[in-house]
């Protein structure tokens, strides 16, 4: 076997390993998507059941529910069908940070979730 054959065999093996790894990642992503879909369907069922119980046991109407949905949606200033929370404000530099951060993106100060400070 010459040097060219050795190099070719190594490249083929590397590409084969990369393809196998990509296949595993694709299967994992597909499973994650299936899990999210299953959770969404379960939550949709739970919400529908809760709404039916509330409607049957009170004077709350579909219009009341739609008005409350609109009110909650507008709490972040946007009517976009999403419930967004205000960003965390850094106690040191006063800049806005994502609520999932534990330290400030800009000055690395420790961020405290709202209600805990």
N, CA, C and O atoms as a DFTB+ gen file, in Angstrom:
468 C
 N C O
     1  1       0.832      -1.162       0.000
     2  2       0.000       0.000       0.000
     3  2       0.891       1.244       0.000
     4  3       1.829       1.345       0.791
     5  1       0.595       2.172      -0.878
     6  2       1.421       3.380      -0.908
     7  2       0.785       4.484      -0.047
     8  3      -0.299       4.310       0.511
     9  1       1.473       5.595       0.043
    10  2       1.040       6.712       0.880
    11  2      -0.333       7.243       0.454
    12  3      -1.160       7.592       1.297
    13  1      -0.564       7.299      -0.849
    14  2      -1.845       7.779      -1.363
    15  2      -2.990       6.884      -0.876
    16  3      -4.031       7.395      -0.465
    17  1      -2.818       5.581      -0.916
    18  2      -3.854       4.650      -0.458
    19  2      -4.115       4.799       1.042
    20  3      -5.262       4.749       1.486
    21  1      -3.072       4.978       1.800
    22  2      -3.222       5.164       3.248
    23  2      -4.031       6.436       3.534
    24  3      -4.940       6.436       4.364
    25  1      -3.682       7.511       2.833
    26  2      -4.394       8.777       3.005
    27  2      -5.856       8.636       2.599
    28  3      -6.746       9.097       3.313
    29  1      -6.105       8.011       1.472
    30  2      -7.480       7.809       1.001
    31  2      -8.287       6.984       1.995
    32  3      -9.432       7.320       2.298
    33  1      -7.703       5.916       2.498
    34  2      -8.403       5.070       3.471
    35  2      -8.734       5.852       4.742
    36  3      -9.824       5.719       5.300
    37  1      -7.785       6.662       5.187
    38  2      -8.042       7.477       6.380
    39  2      -9.168       8.482       6.125
    40  3     -10.050       8.648       6.968
    41  1      -9.146       9.151       4.972
    42  2     -10.200      10.114       4.642
    43  2     -11.558       9.428       4.544
    44  3     -12.559       9.966       5.017
    45  1     -11.599       8.265       3.946
    46  2     -12.851       7.515       3.834
    47  2     -13.361       7.143       5.224
    48  3     -14.554       7.274       5.499
    49  1     -12.474       6.683       6.097
    50  2     -12.871       6.320       7.461
    51  2     -13.393       7.551       8.212
    52  3     -14.409       7.467       8.903
    53  1     -12.707       8.688       8.083
    54  2     -13.126       9.918       8.762
    55  2     -14.501      10.369       8.278
    56  3     -15.356      10.735       9.085
    57  1     -14.715      10.345       6.969
    58  2     -16.007      10.759       6.416
    59  2     -17.101       9.800       6.859
    60  3     -18.216      10.223       7.164
    61  1     -16.789       8.517       6.894
    62  2     -17.760       7.521       7.344
    63  2     -18.142       7.754       8.800
    64  3     -19.317       7.647       9.153
    65  1     -17.170       8.069       9.647
    66  2     -17.454       8.356      11.058
    67  2     -18.296       9.627      11.198
    68  3     -19.213       9.674      12.018
    69  1     -17.991      10.649      10.409
    70  2     -18.765      11.888      10.442
    71  2     -20.206      11.638      10.007
    72  3     -21.139      12.179      10.600
    73  1     -20.385      10.823       8.977
    74  2     -21.737      10.505       8.502
    75  2     -22.511       9.734       9.564
    76  3     -23.694       9.988       9.786
    77  1     -21.849       8.807      10.207
    78  2     -22.489       8.036      11.270
    79  2     -22.887       8.941      12.426
    80  3     -23.981       8.810      12.976
    81  1     -22.009       9.848      12.790
    82  2     -22.293      10.801      13.865
    83  2     -23.455      11.717      13.484
    84  3     -24.319      12.001      14.313
    85  1     -23.477      12.174      12.251
    86  2     -24.568      13.031      11.784
    87  2     -25.887      12.273      11.816
    88  3     -26.924      12.843      12.157
    89  1     -25.856      11.003      11.466
    90  2     -27.068      10.183      11.527
    91  2     -27.589      10.058      12.941
    92  3     -28.797      10.135      13.165
    93  1     -26.689       9.865      13.905
    94  2     -27.099       9.786      15.321
    95  2     -27.698      11.101      15.789
    96  3     -28.715      11.119      16.482
    97  1     -27.057      12.208      15.405
    98  2     -27.585      13.522      15.803
    99  2     -28.955      13.763      15.186
   100  3     -29.832      14.324      15.843
   101  1     -29.155      13.356      13.952
   102  2     -30.455      13.524      13.292
   103  2     -31.520      12.687      13.997
   104  3     -32.639      13.159      14.200
   105  1     -31.187      11.452      14.373
   106  2     -32.151      10.614      15.111
   107  2     -32.487      11.235      16.459
   108  3     -33.647      11.247      16.871
   109  1     -31.462      11.757      17.152
   110  2     -31.691      12.398      18.445
   111  2     -32.586      13.627      18.293
   112  3     -33.491      13.847      19.099
   113  1     -32.333      14.420      17.264
   114  2     -33.155      15.614      17.024
   115  2     -34.587      15.211      16.702
   116  3     -35.532      15.850      17.164
   117  1     -34.749      14.164      15.919
   118  2     -36.094      13.682      15.607
   119  2     -36.820      13.211      16.852
   120  3     -38.014      13.465      17.007
   121  1     -36.114      12.531      17.739
   122  2     -36.725      12.070      18.997
   123  2     -37.086      13.247      19.879
   124  3     -38.146      13.252      20.505
   125  1     -36.208      14.257      19.939
   126  2     -36.506      15.456      20.730
   127  2     -37.751      16.159      20.188
   128  3     -38.606      16.594      20.959
   129  1     -37.849      16.268      18.883
   130  2     -39.026      16.901      18.276
   131  2     -40.283      16.095      18.587
   132  3     -41.334      16.674      18.860
   133  1     -40.191      14.785      18.551
   134  2     -41.344      13.944      18.872
   135  2     -41.748      14.127      20.332
   136  3     -42.938      14.155      20.646
   137  1     -40.765      14.254      21.226
   138  2     -41.066      14.477      22.648
   139  2     -41.753      15.818      22.863
   140  3     -42.712      15.908      23.629
   141  1     -41.269      16.859      22.192
   142  2     -41.885      18.181      22.316
   143  2     -43.317      18.140      21.783
   144  3     -44.217      18.720      22.389
   145  1     -43.531      17.470      20.670
   146  2     -44.871      17.353      20.100
   147  2     -45.795      16.630      21.072
   148  3     -46.939      17.040      21.268
   149  1     -45.306      15.570      21.671
   150  2     -46.108      14.814      22.641
   151  2     -46.475      15.684      23.847
   152  3     -47.616      15.661      24.308
   153  1     -45.510      16.444      24.350
   154  2     -45.768      17.333      25.482
   155  2     -46.773      18.415      25.106
   156  3     -47.666      18.733      25.891
   157  1     -46.633      18.981      23.911
   158  2     -47.559      20.004      23.453
   159  2     -48.977      19.456      23.350
   160  3     -49.933      20.113      23.763
   161  1     -49.111      18.258      22.800
   162  2     -50.434      17.649      22.675
   163  2     -51.042      17.392      24.054
   164  3     -52.238      17.608      24.249
   165  1     -50.232      16.933      25.010
   166  2     -50.719      16.692      26.371
   167  2     -51.161      18.004      27.021
   168  3     -52.220      18.060      27.646
   169  1     -50.352      19.061      26.875
   170  2     -50.718      20.360      27.450
   171  2     -51.974      20.934      26.804
   172  3     -52.794      21.558      27.478
   173  1     -52.124      20.726      25.503
   174  2     -53.323      21.187      24.806
   175  2     -54.551      20.479      25.363
   176  3     -55.580      21.115      25.591
   177  1     -54.458      19.185      25.584
   178  2     -55.559      18.412      26.154
   179  2     -55.886      18.894      27.568
   180  3     -57.055      19.061      27.915
   181  1     -54.855      19.114      28.378
   182  2     -55.056      19.580      29.753
   183  2     -55.732      20.950      29.758
   184  3     -56.662      21.177      30.532
   185  1     -55.273      21.862      28.905
   186  2     -55.878      23.204      28.829
   187  2     -57.339      23.122      28.401
   188  3     -58.190      23.814      28.960
   189  1     -57.630      22.292      27.426
   190  2     -59.015      22.133      26.966
   191  2     -59.892      21.597      28.092
   192  3     -61.006      22.082      28.291
   193  1     -59.407      20.607      28.824
   194  2     -60.177      20.039      29.931
   195  2     -60.382      21.074      31.037
   196  3     -61.480      21.199      31.579
   197  1     -59.329      21.812      31.366
   198  2     -59.449      22.845      32.403
   199  2     -60.451      23.910      31.991
   200  3     -61.266      24.343      32.805
   201  1     -60.398      24.338      30.733
   202  2     -61.320      25.355      30.259
   203  2     -62.765      24.844      30.329
   204  3     -63.658      25.581      30.746
   205  1     -62.997      23.602      29.927
   206  2     -64.355      23.059      29.993
   207  2     -64.857      22.998      31.427
   208  3     -66.012      23.334      31.688
   209  1     -64.005      22.571      32.369
   210  2     -64.408      22.553      33.774
   211  2     -64.739      23.949      34.281
   212  3     -65.746      24.136      34.964
   213  1     -63.914      24.917      33.959
   214  2     -64.144      26.287      34.405
   215  2     -65.433      26.851      33.807
   216  3     -66.238      27.461      34.510
   217  1     -65.616      26.645      32.527
   218  2     -66.799      27.164      31.843
   219  2     -68.071      26.529      32.408
   220  3     -69.078      27.213      32.592
   221  1     -68.026      25.224      32.683
   222  2     -69.209      24.524      33.184
   223  2     -69.529      24.879      34.628
   224  3     -70.690      24.803      35.031
   225  1     -68.536      25.261      35.413
   226  2     -68.760      25.506      36.842
   227  2     -68.789      26.984      37.209
   228  3     -68.843      27.319      38.392
   229  1     -68.754      27.868      36.230
   230  2     -68.776      29.303      36.531
   231  2     -69.487      30.050      35.411
   232  3     -70.000      29.454      34.465
   233  1     -69.502      31.346      35.543
   234  2     -70.139      32.178      34.515
   235  2     -69.130      32.721      33.506
   236  3     -69.457      33.608      32.717
   237  1     -67.930      32.203      33.527
   238  2     -66.889      32.653      32.602
   239  2     -67.241      32.182      31.188
   240  3     -67.606      31.026      30.976
   241  1     -67.124      33.108      30.224
   242  2     -67.494      32.794      28.836
   243  2     -66.249      32.678      27.958
   244  3     -65.141      33.014      28.375
   245  1     -66.456      32.198      26.740
   246  2     -65.362      32.144      25.768
   247  2     -64.796      33.537      25.528
   248  3     -63.585      33.703      25.379
   249  1     -65.673      34.537      25.492
   250  2     -65.222      35.916      25.285
   251  2     -64.341      36.384      26.445
   252  3     -63.346      37.079      26.238
   253  1     -64.721      35.990      27.683
   254  2     -63.890      36.329      28.846
   255  2     -62.491      35.715      28.704
   256  3     -61.484      36.371      28.975
   257  1     -62.445      34.459      28.280
   258  2     -61.162      33.783      28.102
   259  2     -60.327      34.491      27.037
   260  3     -59.137      34.733      27.238
   261  1     -60.948      34.822      25.908
   262  2     -60.209      35.499      24.841
   263  2     -59.700      36.864      25.296
   264  3     -58.588      37.259      24.945
   265  1     -60.511      37.590      26.078
   266  2     -60.077      38.889      26.596
   267  2     -58.882      38.724      27.537
   268  3     -57.951      39.529      27.505
   269  1     -58.907      37.677      28.379
   270  2     -57.796      37.438      29.315
   271  2     -56.535      37.029      28.560
   272  3     -55.433      37.453      28.910
   273  1     -56.694      36.211      27.531
   274  2     -55.540      35.826      26.708
   275  2     -54.900      37.066      26.102
   276  3     -53.677      37.208      26.116
   277  1     -55.718      37.958      25.573
   278  2     -55.208      39.201      24.977
   279  2     -54.489      40.050      26.031
   280  3     -53.417      40.597      25.772
   281  1     -55.089      40.153      27.214
   282  2     -54.486      40.942      28.293
   283  2     -53.114      40.384      28.686
   284  3     -52.146      41.134      28.814
   285  1     -53.041      39.082      28.872
   286  2     -51.769      38.460      29.253
   287  2     -50.744      38.623      28.135
   288  3     -49.574      38.903      28.398
   289  1     -51.181      38.449      26.891
   290  2     -50.278      38.588      25.745
   291  2     -49.704      40.002      25.661
   292  3     -48.538      40.175      25.305
   293  1     -50.500      40.997      25.979
   294  2     -50.058      42.396      25.860
   295  2     -49.189      42.867      27.024
   296  3     -48.680      43.987      26.991
   297  1     -49.011      42.049      28.033
   298  2     -48.208      42.469      29.196
   299  2     -46.772      42.807      28.835
   300  3     -46.123      43.586      29.533
   301  1     -46.272      42.231      27.757
   302  2     -44.907      42.553      27.331
   303  2     -44.891      43.636      26.260
   304  3     -43.842      43.937      25.690
   305  1     -46.068      44.227      25.983
   306  2     -46.147      45.316      25.009
   307  2     -46.351      44.860      23.583
   308  3     -46.402      45.692      22.677
   309  1     -46.471      43.549      23.353
   310  2     -46.646      43.038      21.991
   311  2     -47.787      42.030      21.959
   312  3     -47.851      41.123      22.788
   313  1     -48.685      42.197      20.997
   314  2     -49.743      41.216      20.773
   315  2     -49.222      40.241      19.727
   316  3     -49.449      40.406      18.528
   317  1     -48.500      39.194      20.221
   318  2     -47.814      38.293      19.301
   319  2     -48.067      36.818      19.597
   320  3     -47.415      35.948      19.018
   321  1     -49.007      36.532      20.493
   322  2     -49.318      35.142      20.801
   323  2     -48.263      34.454      21.646
   324  3     -48.231      33.226      21.723
   325  1     -47.391      35.243      22.287
   326  2     -46.338      34.659      23.117
   327  2     -46.311      35.365      24.460
   328  3     -46.569      36.565      24.555
   329  1     -45.997      34.607      25.486
   330  2     -45.868      35.173      26.827
   331  2     -44.396      35.413      27.083
   332  3     -43.646      34.475      27.354
   333  1     -43.982      36.659      26.999
   334  2     -42.581      37.018      27.211
   335  2     -42.435      37.675      28.569
   336  3     -43.291      38.452      28.992
   337  1     -41.366      37.363      29.234
   338  2     -41.083      37.975      30.523
   339  2     -40.080      39.106      30.331
   340  3     -39.266      39.081      29.407
   341  1     -40.150      40.084      31.204
   342  2     -39.205      41.191      31.142
   343  2     -37.790      40.661      31.360
   344  3     -37.591      39.688      32.086
   345  1     -36.817      41.299      30.734
   346  2     -35.429      40.867      30.951
   347  2     -34.987      41.203      32.370
   348  3     -35.578      42.062      33.026
   349  1     -33.956      40.529      32.832
   350  2     -33.358      40.878      34.116
   351  2     -32.461      42.095      33.913
   352  3     -31.718      42.176      32.934
   353  1     -32.539      43.023      34.835
   354  2     -31.689      44.207      34.771
   355  2     -30.534      44.008      35.743
   356  3     -30.737      43.697      36.916
   357  1     -29.335      44.191      35.239
   358  2     -28.149      44.004      36.061
   359  2     -28.112      45.053      37.180
   360  3     -28.297      46.242      36.917
   361  1     -27.875      44.621      38.427
   362  2     -27.815      45.578      39.530
   363  2     -26.583      46.475      39.479
   364  3     -26.554      47.528      40.116
   365  1     -25.563      46.062      38.724
   366  2     -24.326      46.846      38.640
   367  2     -24.338      47.831      37.479
   368  3     -24.181      49.035      37.680
   369  1     -24.524      47.323      36.267
   370  2     -24.407      48.186      35.078
   371  2     -25.763      48.612      34.513
   372  3     -25.828      49.425      33.591
   373  1     -26.859      48.054      35.076
   374  2     -28.238      48.417      34.706
   375  2     -28.603      48.019      33.280
   376  3     -29.569      48.551      32.734
   377  1     -27.871      47.111      32.664
   378  2     -28.189      46.656      31.312
   379  2     -29.091      45.432      31.369
   380  3     -29.040      44.649      32.318
   381  1     -29.925      45.280      30.328
   382  2     -30.870      44.167      30.260
   383  2     -30.143      42.872      29.887
   384  3     -29.238      42.865      29.052
   385  1     -30.562      41.784      30.528
   386  2     -29.996      40.458      30.283
   387  2     -31.114      39.447      30.121
   388  3     -32.212      39.630      30.648
   389  1     -30.833      38.388      29.395
   390  2     -31.771      37.294      29.242
   391  2     -32.065      36.701      30.614
   392  3     -31.170      36.590      31.452
   393  1     -33.324      36.318      30.844
   394  2     -33.732      35.782      32.142
   395  2     -33.048      34.457      32.482
   396  3     -33.030      34.063      33.648
   397  1     -32.489      33.766      31.493
   398  2     -31.830      32.487      31.750
   399  2     -30.393      32.648      32.234
   400  3     -29.773      31.677      32.667
   401  1     -29.863      33.855      32.165
   402  2     -28.469      34.070      32.580
   403  2     -28.383      34.135      34.096
   404  3     -29.326      34.554      34.767
   405  1     -27.241      33.715      34.627
   406  2     -27.007      33.835      36.066
   407  2     -26.011      34.955      36.374
   408  3     -25.877      35.396      37.516
   409  1     -25.311      35.403      35.315
   410  2     -24.418      36.545      35.487
   411  2     -24.591      37.490      34.295
   412  3     -24.983      37.072      33.205
   413  1     -24.296      38.751      34.521
   414  2     -24.477      39.778      33.500
   415  2     -23.568      39.514      32.301
   416  3     -22.382      39.224      32.454
   417  1     -24.139      39.619      31.132
   418  2     -23.403      39.427      29.892
   419  2     -22.315      40.489      29.723
   420  3     -21.297      40.241      29.078
   421  1     -22.530      41.662      30.300
   422  2     -21.642      42.803      30.067
   423  2     -20.583      42.986      31.155
   424  3     -19.421      43.257      30.853
   425  1     -20.988      42.838      32.435
   426  2     -20.024      43.092      33.519
   427  2     -19.806      41.886      34.428
   428  3     -19.017      41.964      35.370
   429  1     -20.487      40.780      34.166
   430  2     -20.372      39.521      34.900
   431  2     -20.869      39.580      36.340
   432  3     -20.591      38.670      37.121
   433  1     -21.600      40.636      36.710
   434  2     -22.185      40.677      38.049
   435  2     -23.235      39.574      38.164
   436  3     -23.855      39.188      37.173
   437  1     -23.423      39.075      39.379
   438  2     -24.425      38.033      39.610
   439  2     -25.817      38.645      39.451
   440  3     -26.121      39.696      40.016
   441  1     -26.663      37.951      38.659
   442  2     -28.038      38.403      38.449
   443  2     -28.957      37.638      39.389
   444  3     -28.812      36.428      39.560
   445  1     -29.903      38.344      39.997
   446  2     -30.880      37.704      40.856
   447  2     -32.214      37.697      40.151
   448  3     -32.658      38.735      39.659
   449  1     -32.871      36.537      40.091
   450  2     -34.194      36.488      39.481
   451  2     -35.150      37.435      40.181
   452  3     -35.013      37.688      41.377
   453  1     -36.119      37.959      39.440
   454  2     -37.095      38.889      40.013
   455  2     -37.775      38.245      41.205
   456  3     -38.085      37.053      41.190
   457  1     -38.003      39.036      42.229
   458  2     -38.687      38.538      43.401
   459  2     -37.744      37.982      44.467
   460  3     -38.176      37.745      45.595
   461  1     -36.482      37.770      44.142
   462  2     -35.542      37.218      45.100
   463  2     -34.593      38.276      45.643
   464  3     -33.869      38.030      46.608
   465  1     -34.594      39.448      45.027
   466  2     -33.638      40.471      45.465
   467  2     -34.193      41.321      46.580
   468  3     -33.513      42.228      47.061
